């Protein structure tokens, strides 16, 4: 379970996230929706401390993963990130072979035996619904794959370091409709084992894949509740206007 | 004149500028190569120099060797420091006043007139250390203006690595240092290699900084003695060594026979230009090759 409690983010003078509180339960999918610049990606990147590299970044409040306080100075950021896999908007394979892309993480984390690596590669490619398409060319460059395949490869690469949580930052927005459908099905099947948080611009997508939806506006969560309820009867007028496409 | 005509005129102008540049280069290279090739012979490449003051032509073997050896010595010093500095500037240096100051220092360092660096080398590396004219002194003097160049080459190559790839690696729970060595350096490698070889071309042709550091003469070299501590060994870094460029200058200023000077410097210039051209072509090919190796397997 991942609990965000009265969490604030500042970029210099700018108050980017304002008093965010939300709970991500195990083995559920949470969609973060809202117009551009509303803070949804900032929250996602705060969860695994990818914002640490931004100059002037400052955070207060609390985010807890199990018993770990994420912004505690004693927290080991590297092993924290290992527990939270992240997938970005653009598919980003490393300029290596398909096999090496996936084996990259496990190798650095200490798995050297080829048998073990083979098993991880095969297992994660199956999980990412990519095995059948690439099993005959595992040692070909990952850059030769299509965008949709690359994104699934990236997901397999993330799964290979055995995270507990998956953070997906608009994972399908750069992909065509068929690849998008692949990714959505993948998310639904991964839900059985992982806690998934997905940022999306696509409200229909949020509706299709998520259990919980949080609507962000100007750095605040306007409303966060079960997806069905949020879409059918939003409490806040701003949510209703956004969901019906009146702004955004 | 309307906008369309203006556009055509501008296009024509830029074409002419481009043609002018290409023609200048081709003319220059063509002249040197065409004039020089007739002086090249096996003996010219493999013999020791003759008494050029008296009009003997002789060969350029020791100078050619010195040029390459000095280049290697310089690279041994600059590569590790340059790569380290480049990584620091690209990945660790925060945008503080100190970093700005550091950048300014490097710019000044790389734009110092090379003759001044030569004089500085004379004071510090020749006289103060008591080494006399040495290859080591020459290599250190060359380091002064090669180092900033190397740092910039490495910094730019690393900065050009897509930020996404860095973040993707970090997000896998991989440390910053491992991300640099396993993902960023390999991706940046073609750029680093190309930049290094191009920088090498500049070192190879440098003369002014070497006049007072590596010296204008070479001892009689014994090419069968490879013990780097022996005085006559070509590998001894603490011996004086005239490079090819320095030799061209030396022959032209000392020889009493203008004809001999023309032959020696014409032939030497031919070799110098060929080597630098080969460096340039080699740099492109190697960069491309490494990139291809990296992106397909």
Short mmCIF file of C-alpha atoms in Angstrom, two decimals:
data_model
loop_
_atom_site.label_atom_id
_atom_site.label_comp_id
_atom_site.label_asym_id
_atom_site.label_seq_id
_atom_site.Cartn_x
_atom_site.Cartn_y
_atom_site.Cartn_z
CA UNK A 1 0.00 0.00 0.00
CA UNK A 2 1.21 3.45 -0.94
CA UNK A 3 -0.11 6.34 1.11
CA UNK A 4 0.32 10.00 0.18
CA UNK A 5 -0.47 12.30 3.07
CA UNK A 6 -0.61 16.09 2.86
CA UNK A 7 2.12 16.15 0.31
CA UNK A 8 3.38 19.40 -1.22
CA UNK A 9 5.81 20.07 -4.04
CA UNK A 10 7.44 23.39 -4.89
CA UNK A 11 9.55 24.27 -7.89
CA UNK A 12 11.24 27.39 -6.58
CA UNK A 13 8.35 29.78 -5.95
CA UNK A 14 5.84 27.68 -7.81
CA UNK A 15 3.57 25.54 -5.64
CA UNK A 16 3.20 22.56 -7.99
CA UNK A 17 1.34 20.13 -5.73
CA UNK A 18 -0.91 21.42 -2.99
CA UNK A 19 -1.72 19.25 -0.01
CA UNK A 20 -2.21 15.98 -1.85
CA UNK A 21 -3.64 13.04 0.07
CA UNK A 22 -4.50 9.79 -1.65
CA UNK A 23 -4.12 6.07 -0.97
CA UNK A 24 -3.13 3.53 -3.61
CA UNK A 25 -4.31 0.09 -2.47
CA UNK A 26 -2.49 -3.09 -3.44
CA UNK A 27 -3.41 -4.72 -6.72
CA UNK A 28 -5.58 -1.93 -8.00
CA UNK A 29 -5.23 0.46 -10.90
CA UNK A 30 -5.43 4.16 -10.15
CA UNK A 31 -5.80 6.64 -12.99
CA UNK A 32 -4.58 10.20 -12.54
CA UNK A 33 -6.43 12.50 -14.90
CA UNK A 34 -6.57 16.25 -15.49
CA UNK A 35 -5.52 18.92 -17.96
CA UNK A 36 -1.84 19.50 -18.85
CA UNK A 37 0.19 21.07 -16.08
CA UNK A 38 -2.26 20.03 -13.36
CA UNK A 39 0.41 18.15 -11.39
CA UNK A 40 -0.48 14.54 -12.16
CA UNK A 41 2.93 13.71 -13.63
CA UNK A 42 4.63 15.63 -10.85
CA UNK A 43 2.92 13.39 -8.31
CA UNK A 44 3.87 10.27 -10.25
CA UNK A 45 7.50 11.33 -10.45
CA UNK A 46 7.51 12.30 -6.78
CA UNK A 47 6.55 8.75 -5.83
CA UNK A 48 9.89 7.28 -6.94
CA UNK A 49 11.80 10.51 -6.39
CA UNK A 50 12.60 11.11 -10.04
CA UNK A 51 12.05 14.80 -9.33
CA UNK A 52 15.15 14.89 -7.16
CA UNK A 53 17.17 15.86 -10.23
CA UNK A 54 15.15 18.98 -10.94
CA UNK A 55 16.89 22.05 -9.56
CA UNK A 56 14.78 24.04 -7.08
CA UNK A 57 12.60 21.01 -6.36
CA UNK A 58 11.35 20.88 -2.78
CA UNK A 59 8.80 18.60 -1.13
CA UNK A 60 7.11 18.33 2.24
CA UNK A 61 4.47 16.08 3.71
CA UNK A 62 4.60 12.34 3.65
CA UNK A 63 4.54 9.45 1.20
CA UNK A 64 4.79 5.98 2.69
CA UNK A 65 5.41 2.73 0.86
CA UNK A 66 4.64 0.04 3.41
CA UNK A 67 6.81 1.12 6.31
CA UNK A 68 9.23 3.19 4.24
CA UNK A 69 8.93 6.95 4.43
CA UNK A 70 9.90 7.89 0.89
CA UNK A 71 11.17 11.40 1.60
CA UNK A 72 13.07 10.45 4.74
CA UNK A 73 16.72 11.40 4.36
CA UNK A 74 17.72 7.87 5.42
CA UNK A 75 15.73 6.25 2.63
CA UNK A 76 17.89 4.59 0.00
CA UNK A 77 16.60 6.12 -3.23
CA UNK A 78 18.17 3.48 -5.45
CA UNK A 79 16.50 0.52 -3.77
CA UNK A 80 13.28 2.51 -3.50
CA UNK A 81 13.23 2.96 -7.27
CA UNK A 82 13.79 -0.75 -7.67
CA UNK A 83 10.49 -1.31 -5.85
CA UNK A 84 8.66 1.10 -8.17
CA UNK A 85 8.96 0.45 -11.88
CA UNK A 86 8.38 3.45 -14.09
CA UNK A 87 7.31 3.59 -17.73
CA UNK A 88 7.47 6.86 -19.64
CA UNK A 89 5.41 8.37 -22.39
CA UNK A 90 7.96 7.75 -25.14
CA UNK A 91 9.05 4.13 -25.52
CA UNK A 92 12.72 4.21 -24.56
CA UNK A 93 14.62 1.02 -25.31
CA UNK A 94 18.34 1.21 -24.61
CA UNK A 95 20.43 0.84 -27.76
CA UNK A 96 21.02 -2.83 -26.94
CA UNK A 97 19.48 -6.11 -28.02
CA UNK A 98 16.01 -7.10 -26.86
CA UNK A 99 17.55 -9.63 -24.51
CA UNK A 100 20.08 -7.21 -23.05
CA UNK A 101 17.46 -4.54 -22.52
CA UNK A 102 15.64 -6.84 -20.15
CA UNK A 103 18.73 -8.41 -18.61
CA UNK A 104 20.23 -4.96 -17.95
CA UNK A 105 18.50 -4.39 -14.60
CA UNK A 106 18.84 -7.92 -13.17
CA UNK A 107 22.50 -8.08 -14.22
CA UNK A 108 23.36 -4.90 -12.39
CA UNK A 109 21.35 -6.07 -9.41
CA UNK A 110 23.61 -9.10 -9.23
CA UNK A 111 22.15 -11.93 -11.31
CA UNK A 112 24.98 -13.35 -13.41
CA UNK A 113 23.92 -16.87 -14.37
CA UNK A 114 22.77 -17.16 -17.95
CA UNK A 115 20.07 -19.69 -17.12
CA UNK A 116 18.53 -17.42 -14.56
CA UNK A 117 18.67 -14.45 -16.94
CA UNK A 118 17.14 -16.51 -19.74
CA UNK A 119 14.30 -17.41 -17.45
CA UNK A 120 13.72 -13.81 -16.44
CA UNK A 121 13.74 -12.63 -20.06
CA UNK A 122 11.26 -15.26 -21.13
CA UNK A 123 8.98 -14.76 -18.14
CA UNK A 124 8.81 -10.98 -18.38
CA UNK A 125 8.32 -11.04 -22.15
CA UNK A 126 5.39 -13.38 -21.60
CA UNK A 127 4.03 -11.07 -18.93
CA UNK A 128 4.36 -8.15 -21.32
CA UNK A 129 2.56 -10.08 -24.10
CA UNK A 130 5.60 -9.71 -26.34
CA UNK A 131 7.23 -13.16 -26.28
CA UNK A 132 5.56 -14.57 -29.39
CA UNK A 133 6.54 -11.56 -31.47
CA UNK A 134 10.22 -11.50 -30.51
CA UNK A 135 11.18 -14.99 -29.37
CA UNK A 136 13.08 -15.66 -32.60
CA UNK A 137 15.10 -12.46 -32.50
CA UNK A 138 15.98 -11.88 -28.87
CA UNK A 139 19.46 -10.81 -29.86
CA UNK A 140 18.38 -8.30 -32.49
CA UNK A 141 18.47 -4.61 -31.66
CA UNK A 142 15.53 -3.34 -29.65
CA UNK A 143 15.54 -0.23 -31.81
CA UNK A 144 14.13 -2.30 -34.68
CA UNK A 145 10.85 -2.94 -32.86
CA UNK A 146 7.71 -0.91 -33.53
CA UNK A 147 6.68 1.77 -31.05
CA UNK A 148 4.05 -0.45 -29.46
CA UNK A 149 6.46 -3.35 -29.16
CA UNK A 150 9.11 -1.08 -27.71
CA UNK A 151 6.72 0.12 -25.03
CA UNK A 152 5.88 -3.47 -24.08
CA UNK A 153 9.61 -4.25 -24.04
CA UNK A 154 10.10 -1.35 -21.65
CA UNK A 155 7.37 -2.77 -19.43
CA UNK A 156 9.08 -6.19 -19.52
CA UNK A 157 12.36 -4.50 -18.61
CA UNK A 158 10.69 -2.84 -15.65
CA UNK A 159 9.09 -6.12 -14.53
CA UNK A 160 12.48 -7.81 -14.66
CA UNK A 161 13.66 -5.95 -11.57
CA UNK A 162 10.58 -7.22 -9.71
CA UNK A 163 8.92 -4.01 -8.56
CA UNK A 164 5.86 -3.90 -6.32
CA UNK A 165 4.36 -0.86 -7.95
CA UNK A 166 4.16 0.25 -11.57
CA UNK A 167 4.14 3.95 -12.37
CA UNK A 168 2.98 4.56 -15.92
CA UNK A 169 3.29 8.08 -17.30
CA UNK A 170 0.91 8.25 -20.27
CA UNK A 171 2.20 4.89 -21.46
CA UNK A 172 -0.01 4.77 -24.56
CA UNK A 173 -0.28 8.37 -25.65
CA UNK A 174 2.50 8.04 -28.24
CA UNK A 175 1.04 4.83 -29.68
CA UNK A 176 -1.52 3.89 -32.33
CA UNK A 177 -4.96 2.55 -31.31
CA UNK A 178 -4.06 -1.13 -31.70
CA UNK A 179 -0.90 -0.80 -29.62
CA UNK A 180 -2.89 1.20 -27.10
CA UNK A 181 -5.32 -1.67 -26.77
CA UNK A 182 -2.39 -4.06 -26.22
CA UNK A 183 -1.06 -1.85 -23.45
CA UNK A 184 -4.46 -1.53 -21.81
CA UNK A 185 -4.97 -5.29 -21.79
CA UNK A 186 -1.51 -5.66 -20.39
CA UNK A 187 -2.30 -3.25 -17.57
CA UNK A 188 -5.43 -5.19 -16.69
CA UNK A 189 -3.54 -8.47 -16.57
CA UNK A 190 -0.68 -6.99 -14.53
CA UNK A 191 -3.17 -5.73 -11.95
CA UNK A 192 -3.33 -9.23 -10.49
CA UNK A 193 0.19 -8.88 -9.15
CA UNK A 194 1.04 -5.20 -9.04
CA UNK A 195 -0.24 -1.90 -7.76
CA UNK A 196 -0.54 0.30 -10.80
CA UNK A 197 -0.73 4.07 -11.06
CA UNK A 198 -1.26 5.46 -14.53
CA UNK A 199 -1.27 9.05 -15.70
CA UNK A 200 -3.50 9.52 -18.71
CA UNK A 201 -4.99 12.25 -20.83
CA UNK A 202 -7.55 9.86 -22.14
CA UNK A 203 -10.67 9.77 -19.98
CA UNK A 204 -12.08 6.77 -21.81
CA UNK A 205 -8.88 4.93 -21.06
CA UNK A 206 -9.15 5.80 -17.38
CA UNK A 207 -12.68 4.49 -17.41
CA UNK A 208 -11.68 1.24 -19.13
CA UNK A 209 -8.72 0.25 -17.02
CA UNK A 210 -8.85 1.85 -13.58
CA UNK A 211 -10.48 1.00 -10.28
CA UNK A 212 -9.87 4.41 -8.78
CA UNK A 213 -9.60 7.77 -10.50
CA UNK A 214 -8.16 11.00 -9.18
CA UNK A 215 -8.96 14.26 -10.93
CA UNK A 216 -6.22 16.90 -10.66
CA UNK A 217 -6.56 20.61 -11.27
CA UNK A 218 -4.00 23.34 -10.58
CA UNK A 219 -1.89 21.10 -8.36
CA UNK A 220 -4.75 19.85 -6.23
CA UNK A 221 -6.81 16.70 -6.20
CA UNK A 222 -10.36 17.88 -6.81
CA UNK A 223 -11.86 14.47 -6.40
CA UNK A 224 -10.60 10.91 -6.00
CA UNK A 225 -12.87 7.91 -5.76
CA UNK A 226 -13.90 4.69 -7.43
CA UNK A 227 -13.80 5.15 -11.17
CA UNK A 228 -17.43 4.15 -11.82
CA UNK A 229 -18.73 6.50 -9.20
CA UNK A 230 -16.52 9.39 -10.29
CA UNK A 231 -17.60 9.13 -13.90
CA UNK A 232 -21.31 8.62 -13.13
CA UNK A 233 -21.83 11.11 -10.35
CA UNK A 234 -18.98 13.48 -9.71
CA UNK A 235 -19.41 15.59 -6.60
CA UNK A 236 -17.54 18.62 -7.77
CA UNK A 237 -18.75 20.81 -10.58
CA UNK A 238 -15.22 21.17 -11.98
CA UNK A 239 -14.92 17.39 -12.29
CA UNK A 240 -18.23 17.23 -14.07
CA UNK A 241 -17.25 19.97 -16.48
CA UNK A 242 -13.91 18.33 -17.21
CA UNK A 243 -15.39 14.87 -17.72
CA UNK A 244 -18.03 16.23 -20.08
CA UNK A 245 -15.31 17.90 -22.12
CA UNK A 246 -16.12 21.51 -21.31
CA UNK A 247 -12.46 22.30 -20.65
CA UNK A 248 -9.15 20.51 -20.58
CA UNK B 1 12.83 43.87 -55.32
CA UNK B 2 10.11 41.61 -54.01
CA UNK B 3 10.39 38.93 -51.35
CA UNK B 4 10.72 36.10 -53.86
CA UNK B 5 13.60 37.71 -55.72
CA UNK B 6 15.27 38.51 -52.40
CA UNK B 7 14.90 34.88 -51.42
CA UNK B 8 16.51 33.73 -54.67
CA UNK B 9 19.33 36.24 -54.28
CA UNK B 10 20.02 35.11 -50.71
CA UNK B 11 20.03 31.47 -51.78
CA UNK B 12 22.49 32.30 -54.56
CA UNK B 13 24.70 34.19 -52.13
CA UNK B 14 24.86 31.29 -49.68
CA UNK B 15 25.60 28.86 -52.51
CA UNK B 16 28.49 31.08 -53.57
CA UNK B 17 29.85 31.21 -50.02
CA UNK B 18 29.67 27.42 -49.79
CA UNK B 19 31.42 27.03 -53.15
CA UNK B 20 34.09 29.50 -52.08
CA UNK B 21 34.83 27.50 -48.93
CA UNK B 22 34.99 24.20 -50.77
CA UNK B 23 37.17 25.68 -53.53
CA UNK B 24 39.60 27.20 -51.02
CA UNK B 25 39.96 23.88 -49.28
CA UNK B 26 40.33 21.86 -52.45
CA UNK B 27 42.80 24.40 -53.89
CA UNK B 28 44.90 24.39 -50.74
CA UNK B 29 44.93 20.64 -50.31
CA UNK B 30 45.39 20.06 -54.01
CA UNK B 31 48.36 22.40 -54.15
CA UNK B 32 50.11 20.85 -51.15
CA UNK B 33 49.39 17.29 -52.17
CA UNK B 34 50.23 17.83 -55.83
CA UNK B 35 53.46 19.69 -55.13
CA UNK B 36 54.47 17.44 -52.26
CA UNK B 37 53.93 14.00 -53.71
CA UNK B 38 56.92 14.28 -56.04
CA UNK B 39 59.25 14.63 -53.04
CA UNK B 40 57.97 11.49 -51.35
CA UNK B 41 60.12 8.41 -51.61
CA UNK B 42 60.75 5.40 -49.43
CA UNK B 43 64.04 6.93 -48.29
CA UNK B 44 62.37 10.22 -47.40
CA UNK B 45 60.04 8.35 -45.03
CA UNK B 46 62.57 6.01 -43.50
CA UNK B 47 65.88 7.91 -43.35
CA UNK B 48 67.21 10.24 -40.68
CA UNK B 49 67.45 13.90 -41.72
CA UNK B 50 70.56 15.05 -43.61
CA UNK B 51 72.55 18.21 -42.91
CA UNK B 52 69.89 20.42 -44.37
CA UNK B 53 71.89 23.54 -43.59
CA UNK B 54 74.34 22.43 -46.21
CA UNK B 55 71.65 21.36 -48.65
CA UNK B 56 71.28 17.65 -47.91
CA UNK B 57 67.66 16.51 -48.02
CA UNK B 58 67.68 13.29 -46.03
CA UNK B 59 64.51 11.84 -44.50
CA UNK B 60 61.93 12.55 -41.84
CA UNK B 61 61.65 9.20 -40.05
CA UNK B 62 62.51 10.40 -36.51
CA UNK B 63 60.21 13.45 -36.80
CA UNK B 64 57.33 11.34 -38.02
CA UNK B 65 57.88 8.96 -35.14
CA UNK B 66 58.17 11.87 -32.68
CA UNK B 67 54.88 13.37 -33.87
CA UNK B 68 52.99 10.14 -33.31
CA UNK B 69 54.71 9.36 -30.05
CA UNK B 70 54.04 12.84 -28.69
CA UNK B 71 50.41 12.49 -29.71
CA UNK B 72 50.15 9.20 -27.84
CA UNK B 73 51.84 10.64 -24.74
CA UNK B 74 49.50 13.64 -24.80
CA UNK B 75 46.44 11.41 -25.17
CA UNK B 76 47.56 9.22 -22.28
CA UNK B 77 47.51 12.34 -20.11
CA UNK B 78 44.43 14.08 -21.51
CA UNK B 79 42.02 11.19 -22.10
CA UNK B 80 41.46 10.11 -18.47
CA UNK B 81 41.36 13.70 -17.19
CA UNK B 82 39.23 14.84 -20.13
CA UNK B 83 36.69 12.04 -19.71
CA UNK B 84 36.56 12.61 -15.97
CA UNK B 85 36.14 16.35 -16.42
CA UNK B 86 33.52 15.90 -19.13
CA UNK B 87 31.48 13.54 -16.96
CA UNK B 88 31.74 15.99 -14.09
CA UNK B 89 30.62 18.94 -16.18
CA UNK B 90 27.77 17.04 -17.83
CA UNK B 91 26.45 15.08 -14.87
CA UNK B 92 27.61 16.40 -11.54
CA UNK B 93 28.38 20.12 -11.87
CA UNK B 94 25.48 22.11 -10.48
CA UNK B 95 24.86 25.45 -12.23
CA UNK B 96 26.72 27.45 -9.60
CA UNK B 97 29.13 30.37 -9.87
CA UNK B 98 32.01 27.96 -9.44
CA UNK B 99 30.87 25.95 -12.47
CA UNK B 100 30.59 29.11 -14.55
CA UNK B 101 34.05 30.13 -13.43
CA UNK B 102 35.37 26.68 -14.34
CA UNK B 103 33.88 26.98 -17.83
CA UNK B 104 35.43 30.41 -18.25
CA UNK B 105 38.82 29.04 -17.19
CA UNK B 106 38.60 26.25 -19.74
CA UNK B 107 37.64 28.62 -22.51
CA UNK B 108 40.56 30.88 -21.70
CA UNK B 109 42.86 27.88 -21.47
CA UNK B 110 41.90 26.57 -24.90
CA UNK B 111 42.21 29.97 -26.54
CA UNK B 112 45.64 30.87 -25.15
CA UNK B 113 48.08 31.57 -27.98
CA UNK B 114 50.13 28.43 -28.38
CA UNK B 115 53.44 30.31 -28.46
CA UNK B 116 52.62 31.66 -24.98
CA UNK B 117 51.99 28.15 -23.76
CA UNK B 118 55.34 27.23 -25.29
CA UNK B 119 57.08 30.00 -23.36
CA UNK B 120 55.28 29.03 -20.19
CA UNK B 121 56.39 25.45 -20.81
CA UNK B 122 59.96 26.65 -21.26
CA UNK B 123 59.92 28.27 -17.85
CA UNK B 124 58.11 25.54 -15.97
CA UNK B 125 58.74 22.27 -17.78
CA UNK B 126 62.19 22.89 -19.20
CA UNK B 127 64.01 25.19 -16.82
CA UNK B 128 62.24 24.90 -13.46
CA UNK B 129 62.08 21.12 -13.54
CA UNK B 130 65.57 20.92 -15.00
CA UNK B 131 64.39 18.37 -17.58
CA UNK B 132 65.65 20.34 -20.54
CA UNK B 133 63.80 19.87 -23.81
CA UNK B 134 61.76 16.68 -23.46
CA UNK B 135 58.87 14.83 -25.02
CA UNK B 136 57.23 14.80 -21.59
CA UNK B 137 57.44 18.58 -21.44
CA UNK B 138 55.96 18.83 -24.92
CA UNK B 139 53.14 16.48 -24.03
CA UNK B 140 52.29 18.50 -20.92
CA UNK B 141 52.32 21.75 -22.90
CA UNK B 142 49.98 20.23 -25.49
CA UNK B 143 47.79 19.01 -22.66
CA UNK B 144 47.11 22.61 -21.68
CA UNK B 145 45.10 23.35 -24.76
CA UNK B 146 43.96 19.87 -25.56
CA UNK B 147 42.40 19.25 -22.16
CA UNK B 148 39.66 21.89 -22.40
CA UNK B 149 38.83 20.60 -25.85
CA UNK B 150 38.56 17.02 -24.57
CA UNK B 151 36.41 18.06 -21.64
CA UNK B 152 34.06 19.85 -24.00
CA UNK B 153 33.95 16.91 -26.43
CA UNK B 154 33.04 14.48 -23.64
CA UNK B 155 30.60 16.88 -22.01
CA UNK B 156 28.77 17.51 -25.26
CA UNK B 157 28.66 13.83 -26.16
CA UNK B 158 27.19 12.95 -22.76
CA UNK B 159 24.75 15.84 -22.76
CA UNK B 160 23.53 14.69 -26.17
CA UNK B 161 22.43 11.33 -24.72
CA UNK B 162 18.62 11.50 -24.57
CA UNK B 163 17.48 12.43 -21.08
CA UNK B 164 14.85 9.70 -21.37
CA UNK B 165 17.48 6.97 -21.47
CA UNK B 166 19.14 8.28 -18.36
CA UNK B 167 15.84 8.49 -16.50
CA UNK B 168 14.75 5.07 -17.72
CA UNK B 169 17.89 3.59 -16.25
CA UNK B 170 17.65 5.51 -12.98
CA UNK B 171 14.02 4.47 -12.62
CA UNK B 172 15.12 0.83 -12.70
CA UNK B 173 16.87 1.41 -9.40
CA UNK B 174 20.28 1.75 -10.98
CA UNK B 175 22.74 4.17 -9.44
CA UNK B 176 23.79 7.36 -11.15
CA UNK B 177 27.32 6.08 -11.64
CA UNK B 178 26.19 2.75 -13.10
CA UNK B 179 23.82 4.62 -15.39
CA UNK B 180 26.72 6.74 -16.59
CA UNK B 181 29.05 3.81 -17.23
CA UNK B 182 26.52 1.30 -18.58
CA UNK B 183 24.17 3.48 -20.63
CA UNK B 184 25.37 7.03 -21.09
CA UNK B 185 29.06 6.47 -21.89
CA UNK B 186 28.35 3.73 -24.45
CA UNK B 187 25.70 5.87 -26.13
CA UNK B 188 28.07 8.85 -26.08
CA UNK B 189 31.04 6.80 -27.30
CA UNK B 190 30.76 7.56 -31.05
CA UNK B 191 30.77 11.29 -30.25
CA UNK B 192 33.68 10.94 -27.85
CA UNK B 193 35.75 8.91 -30.31
CA UNK B 194 35.08 11.27 -33.21
CA UNK B 195 35.86 14.33 -31.10
CA UNK B 196 39.04 12.78 -29.70
CA UNK B 197 40.45 11.93 -33.09
CA UNK B 198 39.65 15.39 -34.46
CA UNK B 199 41.39 16.91 -31.44
CA UNK B 200 44.30 14.58 -32.14
CA UNK B 201 44.60 16.10 -35.60
CA UNK B 202 45.15 19.50 -34.05
CA UNK B 203 47.82 18.21 -31.69
CA UNK B 204 49.56 16.36 -34.47
CA UNK B 205 50.10 19.55 -36.42
CA UNK B 206 50.99 21.83 -33.50
CA UNK B 207 54.35 23.57 -33.71
CA UNK B 208 54.56 26.77 -31.68
CA UNK B 209 53.93 25.24 -28.28
CA UNK B 210 56.58 22.63 -28.93
CA UNK B 211 59.46 24.83 -30.09
CA UNK B 212 60.52 25.59 -26.53
CA UNK B 213 59.28 22.46 -24.79
CA UNK B 214 59.97 19.34 -26.85
CA UNK B 215 62.77 21.20 -28.59
CA UNK B 216 63.89 21.54 -32.19
CA UNK B 217 66.24 18.60 -32.42
CA UNK B 218 66.33 14.89 -31.83
CA UNK B 219 69.22 12.77 -30.64
CA UNK B 220 70.34 10.02 -32.97
CA UNK B 221 67.67 7.44 -32.41
CA UNK B 222 68.38 3.76 -32.33
CA UNK B 223 65.18 2.13 -33.56
CA UNK B 224 66.32 -1.23 -32.28
CA UNK B 225 66.54 -0.09 -28.67
CA UNK B 226 63.07 -0.04 -27.08
CA UNK B 227 64.16 0.44 -23.49
CA UNK B 228 62.41 3.69 -22.51
CA UNK B 229 65.18 4.65 -20.09
CA UNK B 230 67.99 4.52 -22.67
CA UNK B 231 69.13 7.88 -24.04
CA UNK B 232 69.02 6.81 -27.67
CA UNK B 233 65.74 4.91 -27.35
CA UNK B 234 62.89 6.36 -29.38
CA UNK B 235 60.54 5.60 -26.47
CA UNK B 236 62.44 7.63 -23.87
CA UNK B 237 59.98 10.37 -22.85
CA UNK B 238 62.78 12.50 -21.39
CA UNK B 239 64.63 13.15 -24.60
CA UNK B 240 64.28 16.14 -26.91
CA UNK B 241 62.12 15.54 -29.97
CA UNK B 242 61.44 17.71 -32.98
CA UNK B 243 58.06 16.89 -34.49
CA UNK B 244 57.21 17.12 -38.15
CA UNK B 245 55.68 20.60 -37.89
CA UNK B 246 58.58 21.90 -35.86
CA UNK B 247 60.96 20.39 -38.40
CA UNK B 248 59.25 22.25 -41.25
CA UNK B 249 59.75 25.51 -39.39
CA UNK B 250 63.33 24.64 -38.47
CA UNK B 251 64.42 23.69 -41.98
CA UNK B 252 62.88 26.81 -43.46
CA UNK B 253 64.60 29.10 -41.01
CA UNK B 254 68.01 27.41 -40.98
CA UNK B 255 68.72 25.96 -44.39
CA UNK B 256 70.99 27.96 -46.65
CA UNK B 257 69.58 26.28 -49.72
CA UNK B 258 66.05 27.42 -50.52
CA UNK B 259 65.69 24.43 -52.79
CA UNK B 260 66.43 21.93 -50.00
CA UNK B 261 64.06 23.77 -47.70
CA UNK B 262 61.36 23.60 -50.37
CA UNK B 263 61.85 19.87 -50.85
CA UNK B 264 61.95 18.99 -47.16
CA UNK B 265 59.03 21.17 -46.19
CA UNK B 266 57.01 20.24 -49.28
CA UNK B 267 57.38 16.54 -48.52
CA UNK B 268 56.78 16.99 -44.81
CA UNK B 269 53.70 19.09 -45.46
CA UNK B 270 52.38 16.35 -47.72
CA UNK B 271 52.76 13.76 -44.97
CA UNK B 272 51.32 16.07 -42.33
CA UNK B 273 48.24 16.84 -44.38
CA UNK B 274 47.75 13.18 -45.29
CA UNK B 275 47.89 12.10 -41.67
CA UNK B 276 45.44 14.79 -40.54
CA UNK B 277 43.09 13.93 -43.41
CA UNK B 278 43.30 10.26 -42.51
CA UNK B 279 42.51 11.14 -38.88
CA UNK B 280 39.43 13.03 -39.99
CA UNK B 281 38.16 10.28 -42.25
CA UNK B 282 39.02 7.61 -39.71
CA UNK B 283 37.17 9.55 -37.00
CA UNK B 284 33.97 9.61 -39.05
CA UNK B 285 34.19 5.95 -40.03
CA UNK B 286 35.01 4.74 -36.54
CA UNK B 287 32.24 6.85 -35.00
CA UNK B 288 29.74 5.44 -37.45
CA UNK B 289 31.00 1.90 -36.95
CA UNK B 290 30.73 2.09 -33.16
CA UNK B 291 27.27 3.59 -33.43
CA UNK B 292 26.17 0.77 -35.69
CA UNK B 293 27.70 -1.86 -33.42
CA UNK B 294 25.88 -0.28 -30.53
CA UNK B 295 22.45 0.02 -32.09
CA UNK B 296 22.29 -3.39 -33.72
CA UNK B 297 23.55 -6.67 -32.48
#
